[in-house]
Backbone as numpy.savetxt, mean C-alpha at the origin, in Angstrom:
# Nx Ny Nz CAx CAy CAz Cx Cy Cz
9.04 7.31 -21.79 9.46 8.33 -20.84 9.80 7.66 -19.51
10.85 7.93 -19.14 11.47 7.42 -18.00 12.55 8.44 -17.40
12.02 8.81 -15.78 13.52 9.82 -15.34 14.01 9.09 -14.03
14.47 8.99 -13.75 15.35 8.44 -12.31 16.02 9.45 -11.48
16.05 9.77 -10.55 17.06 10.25 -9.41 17.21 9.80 -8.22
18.70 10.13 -7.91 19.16 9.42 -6.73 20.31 9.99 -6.09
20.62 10.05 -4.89 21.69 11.04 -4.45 22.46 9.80 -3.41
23.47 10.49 -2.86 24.60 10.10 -2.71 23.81 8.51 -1.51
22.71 9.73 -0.73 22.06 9.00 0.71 21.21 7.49 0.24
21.39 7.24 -1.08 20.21 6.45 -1.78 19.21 6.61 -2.01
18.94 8.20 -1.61 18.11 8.54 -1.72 17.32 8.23 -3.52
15.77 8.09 -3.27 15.36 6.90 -5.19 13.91 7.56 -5.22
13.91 8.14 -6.22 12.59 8.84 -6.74 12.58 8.31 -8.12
11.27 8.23 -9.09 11.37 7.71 -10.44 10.06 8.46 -11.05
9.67 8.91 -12.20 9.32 8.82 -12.72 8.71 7.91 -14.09
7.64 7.36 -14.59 7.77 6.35 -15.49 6.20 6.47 -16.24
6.82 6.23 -17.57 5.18 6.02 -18.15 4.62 4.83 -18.71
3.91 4.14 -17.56 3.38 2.62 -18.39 3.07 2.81 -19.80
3.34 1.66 -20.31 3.44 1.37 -21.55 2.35 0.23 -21.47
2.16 0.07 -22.97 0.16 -1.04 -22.86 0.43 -2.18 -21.93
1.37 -2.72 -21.67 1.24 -3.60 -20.81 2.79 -4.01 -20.51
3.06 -4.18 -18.83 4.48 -4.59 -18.49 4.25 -5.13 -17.75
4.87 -6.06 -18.10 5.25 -7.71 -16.71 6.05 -7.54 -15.30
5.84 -7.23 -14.56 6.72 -6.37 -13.73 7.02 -8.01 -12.81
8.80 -7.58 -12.04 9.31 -9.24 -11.73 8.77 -9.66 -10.31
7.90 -10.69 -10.46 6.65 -10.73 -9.23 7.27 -11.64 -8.43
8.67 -12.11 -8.93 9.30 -12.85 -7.79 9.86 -12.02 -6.46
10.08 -10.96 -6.42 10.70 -9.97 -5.90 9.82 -8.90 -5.19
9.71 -8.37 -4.03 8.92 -7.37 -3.45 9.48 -6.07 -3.63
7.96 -5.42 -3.93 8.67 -3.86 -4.08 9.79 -3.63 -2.87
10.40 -2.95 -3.00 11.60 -2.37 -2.58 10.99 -0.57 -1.74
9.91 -0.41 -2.56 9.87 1.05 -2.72 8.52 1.40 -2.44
7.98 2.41 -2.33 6.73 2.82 -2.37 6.46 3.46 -3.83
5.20 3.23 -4.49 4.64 3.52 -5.93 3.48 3.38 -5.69
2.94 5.15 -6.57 2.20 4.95 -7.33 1.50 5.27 -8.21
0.61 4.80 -8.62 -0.06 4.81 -10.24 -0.81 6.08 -10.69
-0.59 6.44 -11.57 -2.00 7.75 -11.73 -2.62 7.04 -13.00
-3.47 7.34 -13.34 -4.10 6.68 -13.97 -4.98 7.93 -15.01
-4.49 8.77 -16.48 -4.74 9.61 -16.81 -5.57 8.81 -18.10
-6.28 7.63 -18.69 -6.47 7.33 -19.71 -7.56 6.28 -19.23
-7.50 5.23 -20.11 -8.72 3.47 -20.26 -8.28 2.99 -18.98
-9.35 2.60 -18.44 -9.25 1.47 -17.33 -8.07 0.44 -17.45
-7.18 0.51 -16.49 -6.16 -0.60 -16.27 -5.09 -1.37 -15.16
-5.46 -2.42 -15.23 -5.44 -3.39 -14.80 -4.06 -4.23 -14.12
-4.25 -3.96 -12.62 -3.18 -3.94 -11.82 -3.23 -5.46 -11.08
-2.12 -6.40 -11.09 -2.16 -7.43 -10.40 -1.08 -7.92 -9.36
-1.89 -7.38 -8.32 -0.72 -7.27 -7.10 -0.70 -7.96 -6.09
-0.37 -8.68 -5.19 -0.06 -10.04 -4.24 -1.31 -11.19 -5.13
-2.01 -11.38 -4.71 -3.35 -12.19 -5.18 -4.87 -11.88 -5.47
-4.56 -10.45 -6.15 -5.86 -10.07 -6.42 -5.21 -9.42 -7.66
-6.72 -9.00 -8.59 -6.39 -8.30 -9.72 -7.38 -7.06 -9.70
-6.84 -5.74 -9.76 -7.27 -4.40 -9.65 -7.95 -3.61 -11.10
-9.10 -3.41 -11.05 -9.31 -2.45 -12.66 -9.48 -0.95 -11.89
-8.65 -0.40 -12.13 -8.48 0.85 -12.20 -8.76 1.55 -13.09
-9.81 2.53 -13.04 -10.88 3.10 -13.62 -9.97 4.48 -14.11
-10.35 4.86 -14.88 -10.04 6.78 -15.78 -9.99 7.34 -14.32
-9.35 8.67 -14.20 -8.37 9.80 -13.07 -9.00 9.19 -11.83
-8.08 8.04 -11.53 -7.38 6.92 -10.42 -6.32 7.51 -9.78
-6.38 7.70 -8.79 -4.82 7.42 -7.59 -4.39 6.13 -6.93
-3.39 5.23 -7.48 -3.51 4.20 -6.45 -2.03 4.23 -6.09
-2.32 3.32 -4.16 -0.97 3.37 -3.64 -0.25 1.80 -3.42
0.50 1.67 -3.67 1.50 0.27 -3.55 2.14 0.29 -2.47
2.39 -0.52 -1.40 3.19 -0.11 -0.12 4.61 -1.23 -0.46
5.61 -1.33 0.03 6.74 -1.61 -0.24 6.04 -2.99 0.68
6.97 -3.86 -0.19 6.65 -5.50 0.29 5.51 -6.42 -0.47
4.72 -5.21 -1.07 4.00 -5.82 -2.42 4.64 -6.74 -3.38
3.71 -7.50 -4.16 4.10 -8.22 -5.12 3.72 -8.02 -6.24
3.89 -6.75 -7.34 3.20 -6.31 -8.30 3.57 -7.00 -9.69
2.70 -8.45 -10.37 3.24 -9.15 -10.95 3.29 -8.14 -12.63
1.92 -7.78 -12.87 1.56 -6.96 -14.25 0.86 -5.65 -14.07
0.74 -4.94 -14.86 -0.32 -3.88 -15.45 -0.39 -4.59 -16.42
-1.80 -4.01 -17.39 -2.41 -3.80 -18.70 -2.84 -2.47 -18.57
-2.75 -1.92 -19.64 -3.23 -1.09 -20.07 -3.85 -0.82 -22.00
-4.43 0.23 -21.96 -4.97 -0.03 -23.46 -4.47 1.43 -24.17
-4.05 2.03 -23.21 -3.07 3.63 -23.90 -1.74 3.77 -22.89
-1.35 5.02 -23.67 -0.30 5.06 -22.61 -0.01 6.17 -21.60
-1.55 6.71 -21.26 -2.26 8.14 -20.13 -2.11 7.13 -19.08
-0.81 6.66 -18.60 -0.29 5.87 -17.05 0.47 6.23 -16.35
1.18 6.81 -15.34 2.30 7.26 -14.66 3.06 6.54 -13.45
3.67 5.99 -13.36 4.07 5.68 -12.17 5.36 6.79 -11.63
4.81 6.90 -9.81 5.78 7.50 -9.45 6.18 6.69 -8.11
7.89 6.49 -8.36 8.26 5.39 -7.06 8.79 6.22 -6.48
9.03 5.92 -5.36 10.52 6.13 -4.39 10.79 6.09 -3.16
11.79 5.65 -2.71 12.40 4.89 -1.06 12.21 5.75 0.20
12.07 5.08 1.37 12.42 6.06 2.13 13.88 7.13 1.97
14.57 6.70 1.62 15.65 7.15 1.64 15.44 8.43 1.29
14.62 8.66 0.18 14.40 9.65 -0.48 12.91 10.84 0.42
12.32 10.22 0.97 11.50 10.74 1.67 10.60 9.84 2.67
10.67 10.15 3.89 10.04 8.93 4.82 8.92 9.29 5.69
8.29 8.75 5.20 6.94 9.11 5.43 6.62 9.30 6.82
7.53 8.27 7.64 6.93 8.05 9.65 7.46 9.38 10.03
8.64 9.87 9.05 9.33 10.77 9.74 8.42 12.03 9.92
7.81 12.31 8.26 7.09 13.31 8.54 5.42 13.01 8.71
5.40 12.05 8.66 3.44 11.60 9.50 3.09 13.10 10.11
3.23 13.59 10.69 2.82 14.68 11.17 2.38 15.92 10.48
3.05 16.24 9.36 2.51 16.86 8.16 1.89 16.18 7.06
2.05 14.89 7.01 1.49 14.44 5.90 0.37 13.69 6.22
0.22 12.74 7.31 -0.81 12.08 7.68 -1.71 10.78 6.35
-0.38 10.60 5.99 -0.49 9.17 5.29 -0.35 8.06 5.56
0.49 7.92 6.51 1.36 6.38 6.59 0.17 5.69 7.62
-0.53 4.48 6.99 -1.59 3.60 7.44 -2.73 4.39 6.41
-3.12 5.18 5.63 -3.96 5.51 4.82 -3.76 5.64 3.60
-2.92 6.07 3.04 -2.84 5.85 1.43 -1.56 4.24 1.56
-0.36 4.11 2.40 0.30 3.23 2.10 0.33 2.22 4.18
0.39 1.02 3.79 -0.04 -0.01 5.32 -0.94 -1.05 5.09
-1.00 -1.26 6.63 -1.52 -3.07 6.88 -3.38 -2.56 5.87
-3.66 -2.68 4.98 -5.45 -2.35 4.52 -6.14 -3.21 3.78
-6.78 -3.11 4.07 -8.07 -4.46 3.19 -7.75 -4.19 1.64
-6.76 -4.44 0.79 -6.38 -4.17 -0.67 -5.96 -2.61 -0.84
-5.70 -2.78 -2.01 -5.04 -1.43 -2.24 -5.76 -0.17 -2.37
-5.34 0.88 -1.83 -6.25 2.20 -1.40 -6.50 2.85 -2.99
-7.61 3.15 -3.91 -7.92 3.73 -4.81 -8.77 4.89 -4.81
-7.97 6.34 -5.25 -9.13 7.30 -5.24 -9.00 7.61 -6.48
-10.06 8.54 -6.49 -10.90 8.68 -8.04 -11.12 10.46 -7.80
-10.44 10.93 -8.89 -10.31 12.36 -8.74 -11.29 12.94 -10.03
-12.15 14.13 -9.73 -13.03 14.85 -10.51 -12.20 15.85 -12.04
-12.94 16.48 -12.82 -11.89 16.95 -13.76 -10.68 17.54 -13.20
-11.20 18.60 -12.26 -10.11 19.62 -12.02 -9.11 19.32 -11.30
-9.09 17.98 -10.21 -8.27 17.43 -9.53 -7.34 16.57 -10.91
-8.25 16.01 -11.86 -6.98 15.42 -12.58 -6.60 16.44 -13.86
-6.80 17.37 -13.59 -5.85 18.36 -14.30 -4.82 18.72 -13.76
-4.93 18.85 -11.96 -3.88 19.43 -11.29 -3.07 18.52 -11.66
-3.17 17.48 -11.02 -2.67 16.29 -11.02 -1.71 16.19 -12.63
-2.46 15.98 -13.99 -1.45 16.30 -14.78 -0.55 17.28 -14.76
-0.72 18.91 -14.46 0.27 19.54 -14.37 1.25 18.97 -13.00
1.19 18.27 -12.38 2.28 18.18 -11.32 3.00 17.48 -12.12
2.49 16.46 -13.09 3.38 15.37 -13.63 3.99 16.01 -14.79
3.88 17.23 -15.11 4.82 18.19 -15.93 5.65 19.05 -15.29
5.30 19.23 -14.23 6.24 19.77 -13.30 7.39 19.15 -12.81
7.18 17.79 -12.76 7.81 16.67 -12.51 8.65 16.34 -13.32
8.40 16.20 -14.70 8.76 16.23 -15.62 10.16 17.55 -16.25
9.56 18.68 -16.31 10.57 19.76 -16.15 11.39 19.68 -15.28
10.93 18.97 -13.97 12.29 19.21 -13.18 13.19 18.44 -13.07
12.95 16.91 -13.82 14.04 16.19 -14.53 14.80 17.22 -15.17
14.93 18.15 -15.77 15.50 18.67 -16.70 16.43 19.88 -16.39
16.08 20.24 -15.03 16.66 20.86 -14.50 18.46 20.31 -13.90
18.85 18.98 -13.18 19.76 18.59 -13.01 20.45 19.17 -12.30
20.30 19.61 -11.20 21.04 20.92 -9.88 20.89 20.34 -9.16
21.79 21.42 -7.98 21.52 20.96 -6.51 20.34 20.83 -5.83
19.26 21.40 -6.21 18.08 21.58 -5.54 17.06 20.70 -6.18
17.63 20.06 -6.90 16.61 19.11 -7.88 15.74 18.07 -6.90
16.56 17.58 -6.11 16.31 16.67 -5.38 15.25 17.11 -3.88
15.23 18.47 -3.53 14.23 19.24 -2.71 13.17 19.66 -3.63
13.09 19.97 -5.14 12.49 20.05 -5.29 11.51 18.96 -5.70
11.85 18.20 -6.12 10.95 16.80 -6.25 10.10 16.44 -4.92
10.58 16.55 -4.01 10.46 16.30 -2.55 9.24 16.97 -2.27
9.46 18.41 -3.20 8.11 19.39 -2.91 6.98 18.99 -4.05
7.22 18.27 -4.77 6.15 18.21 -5.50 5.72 16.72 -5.27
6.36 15.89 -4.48 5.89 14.55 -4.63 5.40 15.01 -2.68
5.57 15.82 -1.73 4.67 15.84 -0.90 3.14 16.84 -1.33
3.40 17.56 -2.35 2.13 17.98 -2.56 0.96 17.02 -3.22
1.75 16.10 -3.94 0.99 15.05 -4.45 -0.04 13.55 -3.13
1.09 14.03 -2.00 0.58 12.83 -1.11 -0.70 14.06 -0.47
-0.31 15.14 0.24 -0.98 15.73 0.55 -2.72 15.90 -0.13
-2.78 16.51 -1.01 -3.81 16.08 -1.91 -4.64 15.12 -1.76
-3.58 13.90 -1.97 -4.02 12.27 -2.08 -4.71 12.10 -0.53
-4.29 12.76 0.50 -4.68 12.58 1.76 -6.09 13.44 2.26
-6.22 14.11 1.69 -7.39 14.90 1.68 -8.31 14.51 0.71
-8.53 13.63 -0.42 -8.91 12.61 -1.13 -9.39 11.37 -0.34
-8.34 11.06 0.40 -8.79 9.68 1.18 -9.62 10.22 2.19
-9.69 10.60 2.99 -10.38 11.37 4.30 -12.02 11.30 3.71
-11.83 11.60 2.64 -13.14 11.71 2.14 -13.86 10.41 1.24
-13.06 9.54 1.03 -13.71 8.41 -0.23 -13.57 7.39 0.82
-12.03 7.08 1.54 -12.01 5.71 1.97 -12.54 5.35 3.23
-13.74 6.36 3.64 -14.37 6.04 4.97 -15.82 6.13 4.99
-16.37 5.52 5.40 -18.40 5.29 5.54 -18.50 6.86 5.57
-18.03 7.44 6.55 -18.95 8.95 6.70 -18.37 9.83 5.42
-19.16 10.68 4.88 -18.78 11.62 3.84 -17.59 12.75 4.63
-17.59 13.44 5.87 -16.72 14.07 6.42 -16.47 13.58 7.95
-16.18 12.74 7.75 -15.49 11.81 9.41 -14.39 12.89 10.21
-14.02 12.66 11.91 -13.85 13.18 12.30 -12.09 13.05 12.25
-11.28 13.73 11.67 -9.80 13.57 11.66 -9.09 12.83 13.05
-9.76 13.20 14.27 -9.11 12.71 15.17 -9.17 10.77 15.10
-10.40 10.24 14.88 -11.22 9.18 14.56 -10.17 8.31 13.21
-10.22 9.03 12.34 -9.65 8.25 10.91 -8.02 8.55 11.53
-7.50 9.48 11.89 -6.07 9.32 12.33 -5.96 8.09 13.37
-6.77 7.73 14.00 -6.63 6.43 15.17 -6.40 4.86 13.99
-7.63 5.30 12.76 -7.62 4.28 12.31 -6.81 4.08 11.33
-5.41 5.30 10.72 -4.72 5.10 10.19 -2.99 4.59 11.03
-3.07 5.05 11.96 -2.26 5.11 12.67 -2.05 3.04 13.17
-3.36 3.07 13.49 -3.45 1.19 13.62 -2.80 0.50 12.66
-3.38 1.01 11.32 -2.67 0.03 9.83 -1.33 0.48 9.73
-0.85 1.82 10.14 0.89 1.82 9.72 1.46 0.80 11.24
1.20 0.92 12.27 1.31 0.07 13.45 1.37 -1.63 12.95
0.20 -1.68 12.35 -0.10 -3.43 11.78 1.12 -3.71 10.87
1.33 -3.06 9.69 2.40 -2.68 8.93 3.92 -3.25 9.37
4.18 -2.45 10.62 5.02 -2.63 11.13 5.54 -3.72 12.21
4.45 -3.80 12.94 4.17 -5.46 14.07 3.33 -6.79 13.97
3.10 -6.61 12.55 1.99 -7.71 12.65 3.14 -9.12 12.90
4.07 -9.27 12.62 5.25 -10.39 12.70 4.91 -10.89 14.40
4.72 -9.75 15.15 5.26 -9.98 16.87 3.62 -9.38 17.54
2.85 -8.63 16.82 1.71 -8.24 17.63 0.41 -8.84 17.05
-0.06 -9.71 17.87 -1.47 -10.50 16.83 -2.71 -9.80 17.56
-2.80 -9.02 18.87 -3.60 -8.98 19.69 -4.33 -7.38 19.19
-5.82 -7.19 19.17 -6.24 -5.93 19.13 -5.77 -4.61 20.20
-5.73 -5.02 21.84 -5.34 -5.17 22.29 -3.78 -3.92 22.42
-2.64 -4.83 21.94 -1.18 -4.65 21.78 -1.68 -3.04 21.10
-2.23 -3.06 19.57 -2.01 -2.09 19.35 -2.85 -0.57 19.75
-3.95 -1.08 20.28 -4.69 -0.23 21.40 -3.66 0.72 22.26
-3.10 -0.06 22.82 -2.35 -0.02 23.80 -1.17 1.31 23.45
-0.84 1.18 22.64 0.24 2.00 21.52 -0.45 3.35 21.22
-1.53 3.14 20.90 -2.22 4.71 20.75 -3.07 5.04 22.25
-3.06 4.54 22.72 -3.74 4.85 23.97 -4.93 5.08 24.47
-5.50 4.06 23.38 -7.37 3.50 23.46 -7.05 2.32 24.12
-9.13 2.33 24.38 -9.06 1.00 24.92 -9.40 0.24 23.57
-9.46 -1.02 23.74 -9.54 -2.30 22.22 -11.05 -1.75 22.14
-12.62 -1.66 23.00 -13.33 -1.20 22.57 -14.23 0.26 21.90
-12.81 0.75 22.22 -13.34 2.32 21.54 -12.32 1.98 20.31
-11.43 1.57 20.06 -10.52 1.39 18.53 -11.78 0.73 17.82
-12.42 -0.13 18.06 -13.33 -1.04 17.83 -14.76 -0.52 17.14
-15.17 -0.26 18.07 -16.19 1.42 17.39 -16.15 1.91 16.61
-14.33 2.47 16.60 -14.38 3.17 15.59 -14.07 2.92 13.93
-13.53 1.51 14.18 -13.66 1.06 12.81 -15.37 0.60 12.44
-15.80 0.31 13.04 -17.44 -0.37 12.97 -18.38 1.02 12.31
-17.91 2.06 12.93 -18.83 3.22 12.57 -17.94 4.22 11.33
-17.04 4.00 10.89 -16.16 4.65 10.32 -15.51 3.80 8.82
-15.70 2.52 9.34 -14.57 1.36 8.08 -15.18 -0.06 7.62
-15.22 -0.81 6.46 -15.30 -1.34 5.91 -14.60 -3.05 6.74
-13.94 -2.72 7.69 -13.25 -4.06 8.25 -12.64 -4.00 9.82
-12.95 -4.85 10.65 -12.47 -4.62 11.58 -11.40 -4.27 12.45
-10.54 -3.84 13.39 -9.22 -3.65 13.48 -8.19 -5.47 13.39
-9.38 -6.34 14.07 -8.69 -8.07 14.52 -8.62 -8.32 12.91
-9.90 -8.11 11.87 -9.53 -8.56 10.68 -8.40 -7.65 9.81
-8.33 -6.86 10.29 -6.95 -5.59 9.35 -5.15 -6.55 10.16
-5.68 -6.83 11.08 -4.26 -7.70 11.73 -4.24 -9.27 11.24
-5.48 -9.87 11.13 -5.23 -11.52 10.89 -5.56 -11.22 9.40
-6.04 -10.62 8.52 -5.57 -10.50 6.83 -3.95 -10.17 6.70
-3.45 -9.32 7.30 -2.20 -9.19 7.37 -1.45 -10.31 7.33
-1.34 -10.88 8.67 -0.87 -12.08 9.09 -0.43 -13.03 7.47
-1.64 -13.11 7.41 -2.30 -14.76 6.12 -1.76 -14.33 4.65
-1.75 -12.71 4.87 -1.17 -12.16 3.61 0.18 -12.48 3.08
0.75 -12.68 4.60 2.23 -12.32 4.46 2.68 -14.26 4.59
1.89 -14.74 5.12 1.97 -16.58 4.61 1.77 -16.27 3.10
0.68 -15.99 3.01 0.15 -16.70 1.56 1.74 -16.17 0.10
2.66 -15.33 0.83 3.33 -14.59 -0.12 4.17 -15.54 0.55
4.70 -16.03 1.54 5.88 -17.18 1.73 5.66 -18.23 1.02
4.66 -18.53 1.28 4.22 -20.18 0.18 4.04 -19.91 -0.86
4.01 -19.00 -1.59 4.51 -18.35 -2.90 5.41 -18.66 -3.44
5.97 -17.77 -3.09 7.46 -16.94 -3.43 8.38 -17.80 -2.67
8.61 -18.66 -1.58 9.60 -19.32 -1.21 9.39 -20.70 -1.19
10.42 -21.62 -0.70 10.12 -23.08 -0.36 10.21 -23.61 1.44
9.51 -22.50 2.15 9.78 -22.51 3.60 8.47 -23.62 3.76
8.97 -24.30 4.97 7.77 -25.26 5.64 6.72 -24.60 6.21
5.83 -24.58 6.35 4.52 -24.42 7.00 4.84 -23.95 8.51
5.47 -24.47 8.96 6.07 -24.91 11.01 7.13 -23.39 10.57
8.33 -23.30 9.53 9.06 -22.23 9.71 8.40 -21.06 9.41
7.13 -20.82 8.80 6.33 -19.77 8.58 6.04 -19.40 9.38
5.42 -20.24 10.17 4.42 -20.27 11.41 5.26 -19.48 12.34
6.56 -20.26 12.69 7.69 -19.08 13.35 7.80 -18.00 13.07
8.24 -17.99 11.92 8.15 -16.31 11.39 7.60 -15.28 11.89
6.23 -15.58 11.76 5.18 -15.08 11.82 4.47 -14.96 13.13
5.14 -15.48 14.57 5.42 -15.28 15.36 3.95 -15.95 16.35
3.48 -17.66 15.73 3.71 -18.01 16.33 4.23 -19.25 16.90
3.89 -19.73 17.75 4.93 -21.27 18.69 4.37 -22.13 18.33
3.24 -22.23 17.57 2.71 -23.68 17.71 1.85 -23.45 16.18
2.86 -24.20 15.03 2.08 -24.03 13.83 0.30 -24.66 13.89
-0.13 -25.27 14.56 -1.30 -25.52 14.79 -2.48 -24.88 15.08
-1.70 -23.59 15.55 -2.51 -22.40 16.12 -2.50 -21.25 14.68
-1.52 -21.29 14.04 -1.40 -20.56 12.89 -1.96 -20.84 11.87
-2.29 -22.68 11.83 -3.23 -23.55 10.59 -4.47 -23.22 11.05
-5.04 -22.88 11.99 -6.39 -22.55 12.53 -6.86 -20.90 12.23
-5.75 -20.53 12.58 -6.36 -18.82 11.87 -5.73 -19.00 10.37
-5.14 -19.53 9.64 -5.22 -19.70 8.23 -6.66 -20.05 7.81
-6.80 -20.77 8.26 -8.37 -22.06 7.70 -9.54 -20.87 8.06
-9.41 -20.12 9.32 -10.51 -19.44 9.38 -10.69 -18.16 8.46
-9.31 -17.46 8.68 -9.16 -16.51 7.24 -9.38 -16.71 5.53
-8.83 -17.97 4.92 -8.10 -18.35 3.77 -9.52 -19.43 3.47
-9.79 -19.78 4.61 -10.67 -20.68 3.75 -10.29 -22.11 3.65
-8.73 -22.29 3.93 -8.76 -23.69 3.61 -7.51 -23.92 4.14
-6.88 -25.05 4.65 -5.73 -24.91 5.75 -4.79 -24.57 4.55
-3.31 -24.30 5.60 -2.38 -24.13 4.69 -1.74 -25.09 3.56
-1.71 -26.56 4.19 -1.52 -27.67 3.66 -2.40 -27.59 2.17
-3.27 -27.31 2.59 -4.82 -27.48 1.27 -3.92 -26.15 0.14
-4.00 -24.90 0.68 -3.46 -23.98 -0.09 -2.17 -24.24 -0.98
-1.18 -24.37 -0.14 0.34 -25.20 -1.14 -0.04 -26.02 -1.96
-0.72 -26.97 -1.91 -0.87 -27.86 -3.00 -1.73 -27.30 -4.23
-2.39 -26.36 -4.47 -3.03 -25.32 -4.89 -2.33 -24.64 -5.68
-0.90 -24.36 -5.33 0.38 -23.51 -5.80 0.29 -23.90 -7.18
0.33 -25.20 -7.80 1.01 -25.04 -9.34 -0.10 -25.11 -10.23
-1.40 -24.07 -9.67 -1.89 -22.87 -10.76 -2.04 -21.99 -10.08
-1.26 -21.17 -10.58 -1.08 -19.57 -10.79 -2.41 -18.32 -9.55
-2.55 -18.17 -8.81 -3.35 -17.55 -7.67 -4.11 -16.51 -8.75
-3.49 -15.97 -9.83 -4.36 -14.82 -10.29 -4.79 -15.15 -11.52
């Protein structure tokens, strides 16, 4: 089972049903935002340099720029659902949806929620809904997908509020600061290294942003920016044949020496040490 749509704007929505296991081309970064539902056996997602077991009625989110090399799976109760901004953009509507830095952004690995029976029942009927409205083929096909793939984030966002934070009911104003940071990181980590910079942007000081990840999150705001950073090396020395010094540029900063020092402190081991490391396989 496979449906595709796409309109004139490029606009790219997909439907898809993993199959026991697909090699997906890990030379290449998603393009798109995806993601997984997970209606069957635990299975097994391997994306930049980690490997994911995704447990029975799973939500997980993929943010575009990922490197999703495989799934496994052991049935075929899998769904993937992709699609571009083009097709729906998330910054645009942040304001109703209140996703962008929480289900997809700069985050300590990939965001996984875990839905109870009745949530993954809904959840299957949307993906029949979804399904039927492949079948439909009209003008409105394309609004209507729109409406069922924001009811799906929506959901998913009222899911996260509740799983991906220390407190059982945290304060919306609080987790919006700290989602708002990771779509921010997302977007500046190339040019903004400082806690600081993105403080500044929401209009805290660095020690109340600070707080509030400490009393609220699993990782700090400096470590949600320098994992970023090392993430987005560790996928150049990958995936390309750039020098160490042109990374370092990239990545914005002047003096690769300063960039081998927060590598080594992040990574564990300078960059030099890591490349040579390259010809076995990270996962």
């Amino acid at each position: 089972m496979n449906y595709t749509y796409s309109d004139q704007l490029d606009g790219f929505f997909a439907l898809s049903q993993a199959p026991k296991w697909l090699k997906a081309n890990s030379q290449t970064p998603l393009s798109f935002y995806s993601i997984f539902l997970n209606f069957g056996e635990t299975m097994i997602v391997q994306s930049d340099f980690s490997s994911y077991q995704i447990k029975p009625n799973s939500i997980v989110f993929v943010t575009p720029g990922s490197y999703v090399s495989s799934i496994e799976t052991k049935d075929d109760q899998h769904y993937l659902i992709d699609f571009n901004q083009a097709f729906y953009c998330l910054e645009l509507h942040d304001k109703e949806l209140s996703c962008d830095g929480l289900l997809f952004g700069a985050m300590p690995g990939l965001p996984i929620l875990h839905t109870n029976t009745k949530e993954t029942a809904d959840n299957q009927h949307l993906i029949r809904l979804i399904e039927e409205e492949f079948q439909q083929n009209d003008s409105t096909q394309g609004d209507m997908l729109r409406l069922l793939l924001k009811r799906l984030i929506i959901i998913s966002v009222r899911l996260g509020r509740q799983q991906l934070f220390r407190n059982i009911d945290p304060p919306q104003e609080e987790t919006d600061d700290i989602r708002k940071f990771q779509a921010l990181v997302e977007k500046h980590f190339r040019t903004m290294h400082k806690v600081a910079d993105y403080a500044d942007l929401l209009y805290k000081s660095p020690k109340t942003l600070s707080n509030t990840f400490k009393r609220l999150y699993g990782a700090s705001p400096l470590q949600i920016i320098q994992e970023r950073i090392i993430l987005e090396a560790k996928r150049e020395m990958y995936y390309t044949d750039k020098p160490i010094k042109e990374i370092a540029y990239d990545l914005g900063f002047s003096e690769a020496a300063q960039f081998s020092r927060l590598f080594k402190n992040v990574a564990g081991q300078s960059p030099s040490e890591y490349q040579e490391q390259l010809t076995i396989p990270p996962l």
